[in-house]
Amino acid sequence: LALLDRARALDPRSANIAQSRLFTLVRLGRHADAVRAGDEVRALTPGDMQSIQYQAMAYLALGDVANARRVIREALAIVPPPAMVAQLAGFFEMSWFLEPAEQQLLFRLSPAAFDHDRAWWGQSLATAHWDAGDRSRSRAYADSALAPTIQQMKDSPDGGQTNALYGLMLAYLGRREEALQAGLRGLSAATARGDIAEVGYTHIIVTRIYLVFGMLDEAVETLQKIEERPQHYSAAWMRLDPMFRPLKGHPGFEAMLRRMDS
């Protein structure tokens, strides 16, 4: 961040520097600073969907759903709406905060909106429907995602994220033992690769698998392993995100939220 601040001072009109600084602030948990950085980025490159998403993430981490939605509404005037909602559903599984019209648009999307990647499309829509409470459609999309995800695992057998996402699709389909094995295999592969971002995301996928099966203690234990790493998840975010709703009232989860608040 110090290097990015220096670079920004030297070249304040660089969109690439501004974007990198925004992403870094979000990952460091500097969410109020990230909101201001998001305004700078959007002034330099208004249509960059990743930057739009990260500013919305900063607002959600502050518990400000209204402004997160405002950022997306403003973006939809200048970027293709299918691409924007696919971005939000396909990265970090953020469809839950979308307004009803945007959610309905998401639910109508074909694989074309996800770069014709049927695995990514099915995975994203399965989780979006699960978070919206529609278990039947979630299972249908999870089933559609299985075959292309298996092919991706064959192409990249050591992909931690891919293995874990396969486990999540199996979880939505109720295949408990296979789901747990695939999720933990993915977590092990991600840890071995040493990619911090992938490790953090894979922990979240494994947490989702545990929550599907009501394994609340295991879910909290998994979340606690990434608790101390700065990230976009904050206590305010976790209180809003329906992913974490089953953990409401769990002593370990509530204690973790209090620690994050402090």
Short mmCIF file of N, CA and C in Angstrom, two decimals, residues 130 168 171 176 180 184 187 199-227 231 233 238 242-254 256-257 259-260:
data_model
loop_
_atom_site.label_atom_id
_atom_site.label_comp_id
_atom_site.label_asym_id
_atom_site.label_seq_id
_atom_site.Cartn_x
_atom_site.Cartn_y
_atom_site.Cartn_z
N TRP A 130 -29.44 -20.79 -4.04
CA TRP A 130 -29.37 -21.30 -2.66
C TRP A 130 -29.49 -20.14 -1.66
N LEU A 168 -18.89 -28.23 -3.50
CA LEU A 168 -20.07 -27.44 -3.16
C LEU A 168 -21.26 -27.86 -4.02
N ALA A 171 -22.61 -30.87 -2.62
CA ALA A 171 -23.33 -30.58 -1.38
C ALA A 171 -24.76 -30.13 -1.67
N ARG A 176 -23.27 -35.96 0.58
CA ARG A 176 -22.49 -35.45 1.71
C ARG A 176 -21.04 -35.91 1.70
N LEU A 180 -17.79 -33.46 1.05
CA LEU A 180 -16.79 -33.15 2.07
C LEU A 180 -15.39 -33.53 1.59
N LEU A 184 -12.43 -30.67 1.07
CA LEU A 184 -11.17 -30.74 1.83
C LEU A 184 -9.99 -31.00 0.90
N LEU A 187 -9.16 -27.65 -0.46
CA LEU A 187 -8.49 -26.82 0.53
C LEU A 187 -7.03 -27.23 0.69
N VAL A 199 -6.43 -19.62 -1.02
CA VAL A 199 -6.64 -20.30 0.26
C VAL A 199 -7.83 -19.69 1.00
N GLY A 200 -7.89 -18.36 1.04
CA GLY A 200 -9.00 -17.71 1.72
C GLY A 200 -10.33 -18.03 1.09
N TYR A 201 -10.40 -17.97 -0.25
CA TYR A 201 -11.65 -18.26 -0.94
C TYR A 201 -12.05 -19.72 -0.76
N THR A 202 -11.09 -20.62 -0.79
CA THR A 202 -11.40 -22.04 -0.64
C THR A 202 -11.93 -22.33 0.77
N HIS A 203 -11.41 -21.62 1.77
CA HIS A 203 -11.98 -21.76 3.12
C HIS A 203 -13.47 -21.38 3.11
N ILE A 204 -13.81 -20.33 2.38
CA ILE A 204 -15.21 -19.91 2.32
C ILE A 204 -16.06 -20.97 1.64
N ILE A 205 -15.56 -21.57 0.56
CA ILE A 205 -16.32 -22.62 -0.12
C ILE A 205 -16.54 -23.80 0.82
N VAL A 206 -15.50 -24.20 1.54
CA VAL A 206 -15.63 -25.33 2.48
C VAL A 206 -16.61 -24.96 3.60
N THR A 207 -16.59 -23.71 4.04
CA THR A 207 -17.58 -23.27 5.03
C THR A 207 -18.98 -23.43 4.48
N ARG A 208 -19.18 -23.06 3.22
CA ARG A 208 -20.49 -23.24 2.60
C ARG A 208 -20.91 -24.71 2.60
N ILE A 209 -19.98 -25.59 2.30
CA ILE A 209 -20.31 -27.03 2.29
C ILE A 209 -20.77 -27.47 3.68
N TYR A 210 -20.04 -27.07 4.69
CA TYR A 210 -20.44 -27.43 6.05
C TYR A 210 -21.83 -26.89 6.38
N LEU A 211 -22.11 -25.66 5.96
CA LEU A 211 -23.40 -25.05 6.29
C LEU A 211 -24.55 -25.76 5.58
N VAL A 212 -24.31 -26.23 4.36
CA VAL A 212 -25.36 -26.97 3.65
C VAL A 212 -25.81 -28.17 4.48
N PHE A 213 -24.88 -28.81 5.16
CA PHE A 213 -25.20 -30.01 5.92
C PHE A 213 -25.44 -29.73 7.40
N GLY A 214 -25.54 -28.46 7.76
CA GLY A 214 -25.82 -28.11 9.15
C GLY A 214 -24.68 -28.39 10.11
N MET A 215 -23.46 -28.47 9.58
CA MET A 215 -22.28 -28.74 10.42
C MET A 215 -21.73 -27.40 10.92
N LEU A 216 -22.42 -26.83 11.89
CA LEU A 216 -22.14 -25.46 12.30
C LEU A 216 -20.80 -25.32 13.01
N ASP A 217 -20.47 -26.26 13.87
CA ASP A 217 -19.18 -26.18 14.58
C ASP A 217 -18.02 -26.21 13.58
N GLU A 218 -18.11 -27.10 12.60
CA GLU A 218 -17.05 -27.20 11.60
C GLU A 218 -16.98 -25.93 10.75
N ALA A 219 -18.14 -25.35 10.45
CA ALA A 219 -18.16 -24.10 9.67
C ALA A 219 -17.47 -22.98 10.43
N VAL A 220 -17.77 -22.84 11.71
CA VAL A 220 -17.15 -21.78 12.52
C VAL A 220 -15.65 -22.01 12.64
N GLU A 221 -15.25 -23.26 12.85
CA GLU A 221 -13.82 -23.57 12.95
C GLU A 221 -13.09 -23.19 11.67
N THR A 222 -13.71 -23.43 10.52
CA THR A 222 -13.09 -23.08 9.25
C THR A 222 -13.01 -21.57 9.09
N LEU A 223 -14.06 -20.86 9.46
CA LEU A 223 -14.04 -19.39 9.37
C LEU A 223 -12.97 -18.79 10.27
N GLN A 224 -12.78 -19.39 11.43
CA GLN A 224 -11.80 -18.85 12.38
C GLN A 224 -10.37 -18.93 11.85
N LYS A 225 -10.15 -19.85 10.92
CA LYS A 225 -8.80 -19.99 10.35
C LYS A 225 -8.43 -18.82 9.45
N ILE A 226 -9.44 -18.09 8.97
CA ILE A 226 -9.13 -16.92 8.13
C ILE A 226 -9.53 -15.63 8.83
N GLU A 227 -9.95 -15.72 10.07
CA GLU A 227 -10.44 -14.55 10.80
C GLU A 227 -9.41 -13.44 10.90
N GLN A 231 -9.46 -8.84 5.03
CA GLN A 231 -10.22 -9.26 3.86
C GLN A 231 -11.48 -8.42 3.77
N TYR A 233 -14.50 -9.56 4.09
CA TYR A 233 -15.50 -9.97 5.07
C TYR A 233 -15.27 -9.23 6.38
N MET A 238 -20.93 -10.10 7.46
CA MET A 238 -21.40 -11.43 7.85
C MET A 238 -22.80 -11.38 8.46
N PRO A 242 -26.71 -13.79 3.55
CA PRO A 242 -27.50 -14.97 3.93
C PRO A 242 -26.68 -16.24 4.06
N MET A 243 -25.47 -16.27 3.50
CA MET A 243 -24.62 -17.44 3.67
C MET A 243 -24.44 -17.76 5.15
N PHE A 244 -24.29 -16.72 5.97
CA PHE A 244 -23.96 -16.91 7.37
C PHE A 244 -25.19 -16.99 8.28
N ARG A 245 -26.37 -16.90 7.69
CA ARG A 245 -27.60 -16.89 8.49
C ARG A 245 -27.74 -18.12 9.40
N PRO A 246 -27.37 -19.32 8.93
CA PRO A 246 -27.50 -20.49 9.83
C PRO A 246 -26.65 -20.39 11.09
N LEU A 247 -25.64 -19.52 11.07
CA LEU A 247 -24.74 -19.41 12.23
C LEU A 247 -25.21 -18.40 13.26
N LYS A 248 -26.27 -17.68 12.96
CA LYS A 248 -26.77 -16.68 13.91
C LYS A 248 -27.10 -17.34 15.24
N GLY A 249 -26.53 -16.83 16.30
CA GLY A 249 -26.76 -17.39 17.63
C GLY A 249 -25.76 -18.45 18.04
N HIS A 250 -24.95 -18.93 17.10
CA HIS A 250 -23.93 -19.92 17.47
C HIS A 250 -22.87 -19.22 18.33
N PRO A 251 -22.56 -19.75 19.52
CA PRO A 251 -21.65 -19.04 20.43
C PRO A 251 -20.29 -18.71 19.81
N GLY A 252 -19.72 -19.66 19.08
CA GLY A 252 -18.42 -19.41 18.48
C GLY A 252 -18.47 -18.34 17.41
N PHE A 253 -19.53 -18.35 16.61
CA PHE A 253 -19.68 -17.36 15.55
C PHE A 253 -19.93 -15.98 16.14
N GLU A 254 -20.79 -15.90 17.14
CA GLU A 254 -21.08 -14.60 17.75
C GLU A 254 -19.83 -14.04 18.43
N MET A 256 -16.79 -14.58 17.45
CA MET A 256 -15.91 -14.15 16.37
C MET A 256 -16.35 -12.77 15.86
N LEU A 257 -17.65 -12.55 15.72
CA LEU A 257 -18.14 -11.25 15.27
C LEU A 257 -17.76 -10.15 16.26
N ARG A 259 -15.17 -10.14 18.22
CA ARG A 259 -13.74 -9.88 18.06
C ARG A 259 -13.48 -9.01 16.82
N MET A 260 -14.20 -9.30 15.75
CA MET A 260 -14.01 -8.53 14.52
C MET A 260 -14.48 -7.08 14.71
#
